mmCIF file of N, CA, C and O in Angstrom:
data_model
loop_
_atom_site.group_PDB
_atom_site.id
_atom_site.type_symbol
_atom_site.label_atom_id
_atom_site.label_comp_id
_atom_site.label_asym_id
_atom_site.label_seq_id
_atom_site.Cartn_x
_atom_site.Cartn_y
_atom_site.Cartn_z
ATOM 1 N N MET A 1 9.740 80.868 35.834
ATOM 2 C CA MET A 1 11.010 80.451 35.845
ATOM 3 C C MET A 1 11.145 78.953 35.862
ATOM 4 O O MET A 1 12.299 78.330 35.621
ATOM 5 N N THR A 2 10.360 78.115 35.889
ATOM 6 C CA THR A 2 10.143 76.698 36.092
ATOM 7 C C THR A 2 10.874 76.166 34.900
ATOM 8 O O THR A 2 11.590 75.158 35.247
ATOM 9 N N PRO A 3 10.782 76.491 33.540
ATOM 10 C CA PRO A 3 11.467 75.724 32.565
ATOM 11 C C PRO A 3 12.890 75.696 32.639
ATOM 12 O O PRO A 3 13.554 74.883 32.518
ATOM 13 N N LEU A 4 13.445 76.841 33.060
ATOM 14 C CA LEU A 4 14.977 77.014 33.138
ATOM 15 C C LEU A 4 15.464 76.240 34.321
ATOM 16 O O LEU A 4 16.445 75.391 34.277
ATOM 17 N N GLN A 5 14.846 76.419 35.526
ATOM 18 C CA GLN A 5 15.225 75.595 36.704
ATOM 19 C C GLN A 5 14.979 74.247 36.619
ATOM 20 O O GLN A 5 16.014 73.507 36.883
ATOM 21 N N SER A 6 13.951 73.694 35.930
ATOM 22 C CA SER A 6 13.805 72.518 35.678
ATOM 23 C C SER A 6 15.000 71.727 34.879
ATOM 24 O O SER A 6 15.344 70.745 34.998
ATOM 25 N N ALA A 7 15.102 72.469 33.789
ATOM 26 C CA ALA A 7 16.272 72.049 32.789
ATOM 27 C C ALA A 7 17.531 71.980 33.555
ATOM 28 O O ALA A 7 18.399 71.008 33.395
ATOM 29 N N VAL A 8 17.855 72.878 34.204
ATOM 30 C CA VAL A 8 19.106 72.905 34.898
ATOM 31 C C VAL A 8 19.245 71.787 35.853
ATOM 32 O O VAL A 8 20.353 71.087 35.999
ATOM 33 N N ASP A 9 18.205 71.774 36.693
ATOM 34 C CA ASP A 9 18.276 70.571 37.670
ATOM 35 C C ASP A 9 18.282 69.228 37.162
ATOM 36 O O ASP A 9 19.032 68.325 37.546
ATOM 37 N N ALA A 10 17.501 69.115 36.027
ATOM 38 C CA ALA A 10 17.688 67.604 35.328
ATOM 39 C C ALA A 10 19.029 67.359 34.792
ATOM 40 O O ALA A 10 19.585 66.390 34.873
ATOM 41 N N LEU A 11 19.621 68.453 34.130
ATOM 42 C CA LEU A 11 20.897 68.167 33.622
ATOM 43 C C LEU A 11 22.077 67.923 34.719
ATOM 44 O O LEU A 11 22.846 67.007 34.673
ATOM 45 N N ALA A 12 22.006 68.650 35.720
ATOM 46 C CA ALA A 12 22.695 68.513 36.830
ATOM 47 C C ALA A 12 22.582 67.255 37.597
ATOM 48 O O ALA A 12 23.731 66.549 37.543
ATOM 49 N N ASP A 13 21.515 66.763 37.648
ATOM 50 C CA ASP A 13 21.229 65.313 38.143
ATOM 51 C C ASP A 13 21.781 64.274 37.182
ATOM 52 O O ASP A 13 22.334 63.257 37.730
ATOM 53 N N ARG A 14 21.663 64.476 35.888
ATOM 54 C CA ARG A 14 22.171 63.644 34.778
ATOM 55 C C ARG A 14 23.547 63.615 34.955
ATOM 56 O O ARG A 14 24.288 62.512 34.871
ATOM 57 N N LEU A 15 24.290 64.725 34.974
ATOM 58 C CA LEU A 15 25.723 64.667 35.155
ATOM 59 C C LEU A 15 26.257 64.144 36.386
ATOM 60 O O LEU A 15 27.375 63.490 36.329
ATOM 61 N N ARG A 16 25.680 64.273 37.447
ATOM 62 C CA ARG A 16 26.009 63.695 38.678
ATOM 63 C C ARG A 16 26.016 62.195 38.595
ATOM 64 O O ARG A 16 26.753 61.274 39.308
ATOM 65 N N ALA A 17 25.145 61.643 37.746
ATOM 66 C CA ALA A 17 25.035 60.170 37.596
ATOM 67 C C ALA A 17 25.771 59.479 36.602
ATOM 68 O O ALA A 17 25.816 58.233 36.459
ATOM 69 N N LEU A 18 26.469 60.436 35.725
ATOM 70 C CA LEU A 18 27.231 59.740 34.675
ATOM 71 C C LEU A 18 28.558 59.020 35.117
ATOM 72 O O LEU A 18 29.156 59.318 36.136
ATOM 73 N N PRO A 19 28.862 57.916 34.504
ATOM 74 C CA PRO A 19 30.020 57.225 34.927
ATOM 75 C C PRO A 19 31.343 57.837 34.618
ATOM 76 O O PRO A 19 31.303 58.849 33.698
ATOM 77 N N GLN A 20 32.328 57.711 35.370
ATOM 78 C CA GLN A 20 33.633 58.352 35.026
ATOM 79 C C GLN A 20 34.093 58.259 33.569
ATOM 80 O O GLN A 20 34.723 59.341 33.099
ATOM 81 N N SER A 21 34.092 57.196 33.041
ATOM 82 C CA SER A 21 34.276 57.040 31.561
ATOM 83 C C SER A 21 33.554 58.026 30.640
ATOM 84 O O SER A 21 34.242 58.434 29.814
ATOM 85 N N THR A 22 32.348 58.133 30.814
ATOM 86 C CA THR A 22 31.575 59.261 30.086
ATOM 87 C C THR A 22 32.066 60.455 30.427
ATOM 88 O O THR A 22 32.190 61.435 29.439
ATOM 89 N N LEU A 23 32.210 60.999 31.610
ATOM 90 C CA LEU A 23 32.714 62.222 31.876
ATOM 91 C C LEU A 23 34.073 62.556 31.335
ATOM 92 O O LEU A 23 34.360 63.659 30.899
ATOM 93 N N ALA A 24 34.959 61.474 31.416
ATOM 94 C CA ALA A 24 36.509 61.682 30.806
ATOM 95 C C ALA A 24 36.220 61.699 29.248
ATOM 96 O O ALA A 24 37.182 62.658 28.806
ATOM 97 N N ARG A 25 35.344 61.243 28.647
ATOM 98 C CA ARG A 25 35.196 61.207 27.264
ATOM 99 C C ARG A 25 34.852 62.787 26.707
ATOM 100 O O ARG A 25 34.641 62.885 25.460
ATOM 101 N N GLY A 26 34.555 63.610 27.574
ATOM 102 C CA GLY A 26 34.167 64.947 27.180
ATOM 103 C C GLY A 26 33.057 65.526 27.737
ATOM 104 O O GLY A 26 32.869 66.679 27.673
ATOM 105 N N SER A 27 32.131 64.716 28.268
ATOM 106 C CA SER A 27 31.056 65.286 28.963
ATOM 107 C C SER A 27 31.179 66.315 29.991
ATOM 108 O O SER A 27 30.552 67.363 30.280
ATOM 109 N N ALA A 28 32.384 65.991 30.897
ATOM 110 C CA ALA A 28 32.635 66.897 31.943
ATOM 111 C C ALA A 28 33.219 68.203 31.293
ATOM 112 O O ALA A 28 32.848 69.335 31.905
ATOM 113 N N ALA A 29 34.016 68.186 30.319
ATOM 114 C CA ALA A 29 34.354 69.534 29.743
ATOM 115 C C ALA A 29 33.416 70.252 29.143
ATOM 116 O O ALA A 29 33.411 71.509 29.355
ATOM 117 N N GLU A 30 32.509 69.570 28.519
ATOM 118 C CA GLU A 30 31.274 70.191 28.026
ATOM 119 C C GLU A 30 30.451 70.989 28.965
ATOM 120 O O GLU A 30 29.994 72.087 28.771
ATOM 121 N N ALA A 31 30.245 70.089 29.992
ATOM 122 C CA ALA A 31 29.473 70.584 31.327
ATOM 123 C C ALA A 31 30.147 71.879 32.032
ATOM 124 O O ALA A 31 29.414 72.874 32.245
ATOM 125 N N LEU A 32 31.460 71.890 32.000
ATOM 126 C CA LEU A 32 32.235 73.133 32.517
ATOM 127 C C LEU A 32 32.081 74.378 31.656
ATOM 128 O O LEU A 32 31.728 75.230 32.003
ATOM 129 N N THR A 33 32.089 73.910 30.337
ATOM 130 C CA THR A 33 31.905 75.240 29.434
ATOM 131 C C THR A 33 30.443 75.681 29.678
ATOM 132 O O THR A 33 30.230 76.867 29.616
ATOM 133 N N LEU A 34 29.443 74.842 29.708
ATOM 134 C CA LEU A 34 28.037 75.180 30.098
ATOM 135 C C LEU A 34 28.010 76.046 31.167
ATOM 136 O O LEU A 34 27.398 77.178 31.354
ATOM 137 N N ALA A 35 28.425 75.447 32.382
ATOM 138 C CA ALA A 35 28.467 76.225 33.656
ATOM 139 C C ALA A 35 29.081 77.643 33.611
ATOM 140 O O ALA A 35 28.509 78.513 34.046
ATOM 141 N N ARG A 36 30.189 77.759 32.950
ATOM 142 C CA ARG A 36 30.839 79.054 32.728
ATOM 143 C C ARG A 36 30.008 79.939 31.913
ATOM 144 O O ARG A 36 29.899 81.186 32.276
ATOM 145 N N GLU A 37 29.194 79.380 30.827
ATOM 146 C CA GLU A 37 28.452 80.275 30.125
ATOM 147 C C GLU A 37 27.205 80.744 30.848
ATOM 148 O O GLU A 37 26.857 82.013 30.884
ATOM 149 N N LEU A 38 26.696 79.915 31.645
ATOM 150 C CA LEU A 38 25.587 80.183 32.513
ATOM 151 C C LEU A 38 26.006 81.305 33.444
ATOM 152 O O LEU A 38 25.180 82.442 33.697
ATOM 153 N N ALA A 39 27.056 81.133 34.068
ATOM 154 C CA ALA A 39 27.691 81.971 35.043
ATOM 155 C C ALA A 39 27.839 83.448 34.467
ATOM 156 O O ALA A 39 27.626 84.506 35.009
ATOM 157 N N THR A 40 28.484 83.406 33.317
ATOM 158 C CA THR A 40 28.728 84.500 32.586
ATOM 159 C C THR A 40 27.492 85.353 32.268
ATOM 160 O O THR A 40 27.351 86.739 32.547
ATOM 161 N N ARG A 41 26.311 84.665 31.806
ATOM 162 C CA ARG A 41 25.092 85.362 31.620
ATOM 163 C C ARG A 41 24.445 86.018 32.786
ATOM 164 O O ARG A 41 24.082 87.097 32.517
ATOM 165 N N ALA A 42 24.610 85.152 33.927
ATOM 166 C CA ALA A 42 24.070 85.708 35.168
ATOM 167 C C ALA A 42 24.835 87.043 35.575
ATOM 168 O O ALA A 42 24.353 88.035 36.028
ATOM 169 N N GLN A 43 26.315 86.994 35.451
ATOM 170 C CA GLN A 43 27.048 88.147 35.979
ATOM 171 C C GLN A 43 26.616 89.183 35.023
ATOM 172 O O GLN A 43 26.587 90.427 35.526
ATOM 173 N N CYS A 44 26.604 89.135 33.707
ATOM 174 C CA CYS A 44 26.158 90.165 32.854
ATOM 175 C C CYS A 44 24.819 90.921 33.018
ATOM 176 O O CYS A 44 24.587 91.873 33.028
ATOM 177 N N ILE A 45 23.761 89.949 33.601
ATOM 178 C CA ILE A 45 22.660 90.492 34.008
ATOM 179 C C ILE A 45 22.718 91.392 35.373
ATOM 180 O O ILE A 45 22.169 92.393 35.554
ATOM 181 N N GLU A 46 23.379 90.869 36.140
ATOM 182 C CA GLU A 46 23.594 91.383 37.543
ATOM 183 C C GLU A 46 24.356 92.487 37.594
ATOM 184 O O GLU A 46 24.280 93.543 38.447
ATOM 185 N N GLU A 47 25.601 92.474 36.901
ATOM 186 C CA GLU A 47 26.652 93.464 36.885
ATOM 187 C C GLU A 47 27.013 93.944 35.413
ATOM 188 O O GLU A 47 28.138 93.611 35.088
ATOM 189 N N PRO A 48 26.127 94.533 34.724
ATOM 190 C CA PRO A 48 26.420 94.999 33.373
ATOM 191 C C PRO A 48 27.837 95.928 33.392
ATOM 192 O O PRO A 48 28.014 96.680 34.136
ATOM 193 N N GLY A 49 28.510 95.515 32.296
ATOM 194 C CA GLY A 49 29.778 96.285 32.152
ATOM 195 C C GLY A 49 31.068 95.970 33.028
ATOM 196 O O GLY A 49 32.183 96.299 32.778
ATOM 197 N N ARG A 50 30.777 94.876 33.846
ATOM 198 C CA ARG A 50 31.949 94.498 34.568
ATOM 199 C C ARG A 50 32.289 93.175 34.018
ATOM 200 O O ARG A 50 31.493 92.252 33.503
ATOM 201 N N GLU A 51 33.621 92.950 33.896
ATOM 202 C CA GLU A 51 34.202 91.690 33.242
ATOM 203 C C GLU A 51 33.752 90.556 34.174
ATOM 204 O O GLU A 51 33.897 90.515 35.626
ATOM 205 N N ALA A 52 33.321 89.370 33.525
ATOM 206 C CA ALA A 52 32.856 88.337 34.232
ATOM 207 C C ALA A 52 33.935 87.509 34.962
ATOM 208 O O ALA A 52 35.111 87.441 34.351
ATOM 209 N N ARG A 53 33.689 86.835 35.911
ATOM 210 C CA ARG A 53 34.747 85.922 36.642
ATOM 211 C C ARG A 53 34.492 84.657 36.195
ATOM 212 O O ARG A 53 33.226 84.143 35.949
ATOM 213 N N GLU A 54 35.525 83.867 35.887
ATOM 214 C CA GLU A 54 35.382 82.428 35.471
ATOM 215 C C GLU A 54 35.201 81.338 36.426
ATOM 216 O O GLU A 54 35.945 81.531 37.461
ATOM 217 N N ILE A 55 34.497 80.560 36.207
ATOM 218 C CA ILE A 55 34.306 79.237 37.251
ATOM 219 C C ILE A 55 35.516 78.376 36.951
ATOM 220 O O ILE A 55 35.787 78.081 35.808
ATOM 221 N N PRO A 56 36.224 78.057 38.170
ATOM 222 C CA PRO A 56 37.492 77.298 37.886
ATOM 223 C C PRO A 56 36.963 75.769 37.701
ATOM 224 O O PRO A 56 35.947 75.354 37.901
ATOM 225 N N ASP A 57 37.987 75.215 37.213
ATOM 226 C CA ASP A 57 37.904 73.661 36.856
ATOM 227 C C ASP A 57 38.082 73.024 38.198
ATOM 228 O O ASP A 57 39.215 72.825 38.695
ATOM 229 N N ALA A 58 37.117 72.393 38.694
ATOM 230 C CA ALA A 58 37.110 71.716 40.043
ATOM 231 C C ALA A 58 37.149 70.233 39.805
ATOM 232 O O ALA A 58 36.973 69.479 40.758
ATOM 233 N N GLY A 59 37.221 69.936 38.687
ATOM 234 C CA GLY A 59 37.326 68.346 38.419
ATOM 235 C C GLY A 59 36.114 67.894 37.774
ATOM 236 O O GLY A 59 34.957 68.441 37.946
ATOM 237 N N MET A 60 36.312 66.497 37.125
ATOM 238 C CA MET A 60 34.964 66.002 36.454
ATOM 239 C C MET A 60 33.986 65.697 37.442
ATOM 240 O O MET A 60 32.837 65.648 36.912
ATOM 241 N N PHE A 61 34.234 65.344 38.684
ATOM 242 C CA PHE A 61 33.225 64.997 39.516
ATOM 243 C C PHE A 61 32.209 66.080 40.082
ATOM 244 O O PHE A 61 31.318 65.927 40.548
ATOM 245 N N ALA A 62 32.795 67.284 39.890
ATOM 246 C CA ALA A 62 32.150 68.558 40.448
ATOM 247 C C ALA A 62 31.323 69.333 39.160
ATOM 248 O O ALA A 62 30.590 70.124 39.584
ATOM 249 N N VAL A 63 31.162 68.869 38.057
ATOM 250 C CA VAL A 63 30.654 69.453 36.974
ATOM 251 C C VAL A 63 29.021 69.605 37.210
ATOM 252 O O VAL A 63 28.518 70.644 36.913
ATOM 253 N N GLY A 64 28.629 68.527 37.711
ATOM 254 C CA GLY A 64 27.086 68.630 37.970
ATOM 255 C C GLY A 64 26.774 69.608 38.954
ATOM 256 O O GLY A 64 25.641 70.385 38.610
ATOM 257 N N ASP A 65 27.399 69.807 40.005
ATOM 258 C CA ASP A 65 27.167 70.825 41.146
ATOM 259 C C ASP A 65 27.436 72.158 40.286
ATOM 260 O O ASP A 65 26.650 73.053 40.719
ATOM 261 N N GLN A 66 28.486 72.307 39.604
ATOM 262 C CA GLN A 66 28.863 73.774 39.123
ATOM 263 C C GLN A 66 27.651 73.962 37.990
ATOM 264 O O GLN A 66 27.190 75.162 38.206
ATOM 265 N N VAL A 67 27.147 73.128 37.395
ATOM 266 C CA VAL A 67 26.023 73.554 36.321
ATOM 267 C C VAL A 67 24.779 74.001 37.327
ATOM 268 O O VAL A 67 24.152 74.955 36.930
ATOM 269 N N ALA A 68 24.703 73.270 38.372
ATOM 270 C CA ALA A 68 23.536 73.502 39.295
ATOM 271 C C ALA A 68 23.599 74.856 39.770
ATOM 272 O O ALA A 68 22.675 75.865 39.831
ATOM 273 N N VAL A 69 24.719 75.245 40.406
ATOM 274 C CA VAL A 69 25.001 76.481 40.979
ATOM 275 C C VAL A 69 24.866 77.691 40.017
ATOM 276 O O VAL A 69 24.049 78.687 40.092
ATOM 277 N N ALA A 70 25.445 77.593 38.968
ATOM 278 C CA ALA A 70 25.458 78.592 37.861
ATOM 279 C C ALA A 70 24.169 78.701 37.198
ATOM 280 O O ALA A 70 23.700 79.883 37.063
ATOM 281 N N GLY A 71 23.549 77.667 36.944
ATOM 282 C CA GLY A 71 22.162 77.835 36.513
ATOM 283 C C GLY A 71 21.146 78.436 37.587
ATOM 284 O O GLY A 71 20.347 79.193 37.042
ATOM 285 N N HIS A 72 21.307 78.023 38.805
ATOM 286 C CA HIS A 72 20.305 78.936 39.689
ATOM 287 C C HIS A 72 20.693 80.095 40.045
ATOM 288 O O HIS A 72 19.996 80.897 40.205
ATOM 289 N N ASP A 73 21.998 80.403 39.803
ATOM 290 C CA ASP A 73 22.348 82.002 39.846
ATOM 291 C C ASP A 73 21.704 82.622 38.589
ATOM 292 O O ASP A 73 21.047 83.792 38.812
ATOM 293 N N LEU A 74 21.629 82.017 37.478
ATOM 294 C CA LEU A 74 21.106 82.597 36.417
ATOM 295 C C LEU A 74 19.504 82.776 36.511
ATOM 296 O O LEU A 74 18.769 83.765 36.133
ATOM 297 N N VAL A 75 18.917 81.759 37.123
ATOM 298 C CA VAL A 75 17.474 81.744 37.352
ATOM 299 C C VAL A 75 17.184 83.075 38.229
ATOM 300 O O VAL A 75 16.173 83.813 37.796
ATOM 301 N N GLU A 76 18.044 83.230 39.182
ATOM 302 C CA GLU A 76 17.704 84.359 40.018
ATOM 303 C C GLU A 76 18.009 85.755 39.381
ATOM 304 O O GLU A 76 17.257 86.652 39.628
ATOM 305 N N ALA A 77 18.956 85.854 38.563
ATOM 306 C CA ALA A 77 19.255 87.044 37.816
ATOM 307 C C ALA A 77 18.170 87.202 36.839
ATOM 308 O O ALA A 77 17.818 88.369 36.747
ATOM 309 N N VAL A 78 17.642 86.383 36.154
ATOM 310 C CA VAL A 78 16.730 86.407 35.143
ATOM 311 C C VAL A 78 15.296 86.867 35.906
ATOM 312 O O VAL A 78 14.546 87.796 35.577
ATOM 313 N N ARG A 79 15.054 86.212 36.936
ATOM 314 C CA ARG A 79 13.992 86.413 37.935
ATOM 315 C C ARG A 79 13.958 88.058 38.168
ATOM 316 O O ARG A 79 12.788 88.507 38.394
ATOM 317 N N SER A 80 15.027 88.536 38.730
ATOM 318 C CA SER A 80 15.195 89.947 39.100
ATOM 319 C C SER A 80 14.918 90.777 38.092
ATOM 320 O O SER A 80 14.471 91.980 38.342
ATOM 321 N N THR A 81 15.180 90.539 36.685
ATOM 322 C CA THR A 81 14.949 91.462 35.829
ATOM 323 C C THR A 81 13.793 91.214 34.984
ATOM 324 O O THR A 81 13.506 92.094 34.167
ATOM 325 N N GLY A 82 13.277 90.047 34.983
ATOM 326 C CA GLY A 82 12.101 89.734 34.100
ATOM 327 C C GLY A 82 12.374 89.523 32.640
ATOM 328 O O GLY A 82 11.573 89.878 31.857
ATOM 329 N N GLY A 83 13.770 89.280 32.404
ATOM 330 C CA GLY A 83 14.065 89.246 30.916
ATOM 331 C C GLY A 83 13.572 87.827 30.197
ATOM 332 O O GLY A 83 14.393 86.950 30.279
ATOM 333 N N GLU A 84 12.498 87.967 29.541
ATOM 334 C CA GLU A 84 12.045 86.810 28.908
ATOM 335 C C GLU A 84 12.931 86.309 27.758
ATOM 336 O O GLU A 84 13.070 85.126 27.660
ATOM 337 N N ARG A 85 13.629 87.291 27.055
ATOM 338 C CA ARG A 85 14.671 86.825 26.141
ATOM 339 C C ARG A 85 15.851 86.063 26.773
ATOM 340 O O ARG A 85 16.090 84.976 26.275
ATOM 341 N N ASP A 86 16.269 86.509 27.840
ATOM 342 C CA ASP A 86 17.438 85.975 28.632
ATOM 343 C C ASP A 86 16.907 84.597 28.902
ATOM 344 O O ASP A 86 17.745 83.522 28.964
ATOM 345 N N LEU A 87 15.757 84.509 29.508
ATOM 346 C CA LEU A 87 15.006 83.125 29.992
ATOM 347 C C LEU A 87 15.124 82.151 28.711
ATOM 348 O O LEU A 87 15.400 80.948 29.005
ATOM 349 N N ALA A 88 14.467 82.554 27.667
ATOM 350 C CA ALA A 88 14.503 81.613 26.438
ATOM 351 C C ALA A 88 15.644 81.187 25.937
ATOM 352 O O ALA A 88 15.868 79.920 25.657
ATOM 353 N N ALA A 89 16.592 82.162 25.924
ATOM 354 C CA ALA A 89 17.921 81.727 25.492
ATOM 355 C C ALA A 89 18.651 80.839 26.451
ATOM 356 O O ALA A 89 19.326 79.771 25.990
ATOM 357 N N ALA A 90 18.445 80.935 27.679
ATOM 358 C CA ALA A 90 19.087 80.229 28.694
ATOM 359 C C ALA A 90 18.602 78.683 28.746
ATOM 360 O O ALA A 90 19.229 77.675 28.821
ATOM 361 N N VAL A 91 17.318 78.668 28.474
ATOM 362 C CA VAL A 91 16.537 77.189 28.411
ATOM 363 C C VAL A 91 16.888 76.442 27.222
ATOM 364 O O VAL A 91 17.364 75.179 27.255
ATOM 365 N N GLU A 92 17.138 77.140 25.998
ATOM 366 C CA GLU A 92 17.629 76.521 24.918
ATOM 367 C C GLU A 92 19.173 76.128 25.127
ATOM 368 O O GLU A 92 19.497 75.060 24.476
ATOM 369 N N LEU A 93 19.952 76.803 25.753
ATOM 370 C CA LEU A 93 21.372 76.553 25.905
ATOM 371 C C LEU A 93 21.481 75.330 26.699
ATOM 372 O O LEU A 93 22.098 74.298 26.422
ATOM 373 N N VAL A 94 20.603 75.199 27.962
ATOM 374 C CA VAL A 94 20.724 74.115 28.829
ATOM 375 C C VAL A 94 20.257 72.770 28.105
ATOM 376 O O VAL A 94 20.724 71.618 28.111
ATOM 377 N N ARG A 95 19.071 72.883 27.334
ATOM 378 C CA ARG A 95 18.421 71.776 26.732
ATOM 379 C C ARG A 95 19.333 71.249 25.603
ATOM 380 O O ARG A 95 19.383 69.949 25.364
ATOM 381 N N GLY A 96 20.073 72.076 24.822
ATOM 382 C CA GLY A 96 20.911 71.846 23.795
ATOM 383 C C GLY A 96 22.142 70.900 24.499
ATOM 384 O O GLY A 96 22.517 70.020 23.951
ATOM 385 N N ALA A 97 22.684 71.345 25.524
ATOM 386 C CA ALA A 97 23.753 70.542 26.273
ATOM 387 C C ALA A 97 23.236 69.406 26.882
ATOM 388 O O ALA A 97 24.048 68.399 26.645
ATOM 389 N N ALA A 98 22.041 69.274 27.269
ATOM 390 C CA ALA A 98 21.555 68.117 27.859
ATOM 391 C C ALA A 98 21.346 66.947 26.615
ATOM 392 O O ALA A 98 21.622 65.802 26.791
ATOM 393 N N ALA A 99 21.193 67.362 25.453
ATOM 394 C CA ALA A 99 20.827 66.470 24.271
ATOM 395 C C ALA A 99 22.211 66.032 23.829
ATOM 396 O O ALA A 99 22.280 64.905 23.288
ATOM 397 N N ARG A 100 23.480 66.631 24.381
ATOM 398 C CA ARG A 100 24.703 66.223 23.860
ATOM 399 C C ARG A 100 25.461 65.332 24.852
ATOM 400 O O ARG A 100 26.396 64.597 24.707
ATOM 401 N N CYS A 101 24.845 65.342 26.146
ATOM 402 C CA CYS A 101 25.430 64.506 27.182
ATOM 403 C C CYS A 101 25.022 63.107 27.300
ATOM 404 O O CYS A 101 23.878 62.820 26.914
#
């Protein structure tokens, strides 16, 4: 599980350190989209067939924490099912987002 958790933690830390100007130019919106996707994936694993609940927009300064929480939820969901395919896809998603921030 280390690759996913490491990628999530690194991205969350990076988002927390970004200046307001960078967050306002789109990094915050992209991070919120990522947090929502991570949360949706975790919910689909944990509660298949149930409609996913959406993470609210808590503002640009909260996106680092939102990515961290949603990412850690996905880590636990994947850990409980042992879904290697889910793990690999999530790692790529987070790394792709990190490359764009």
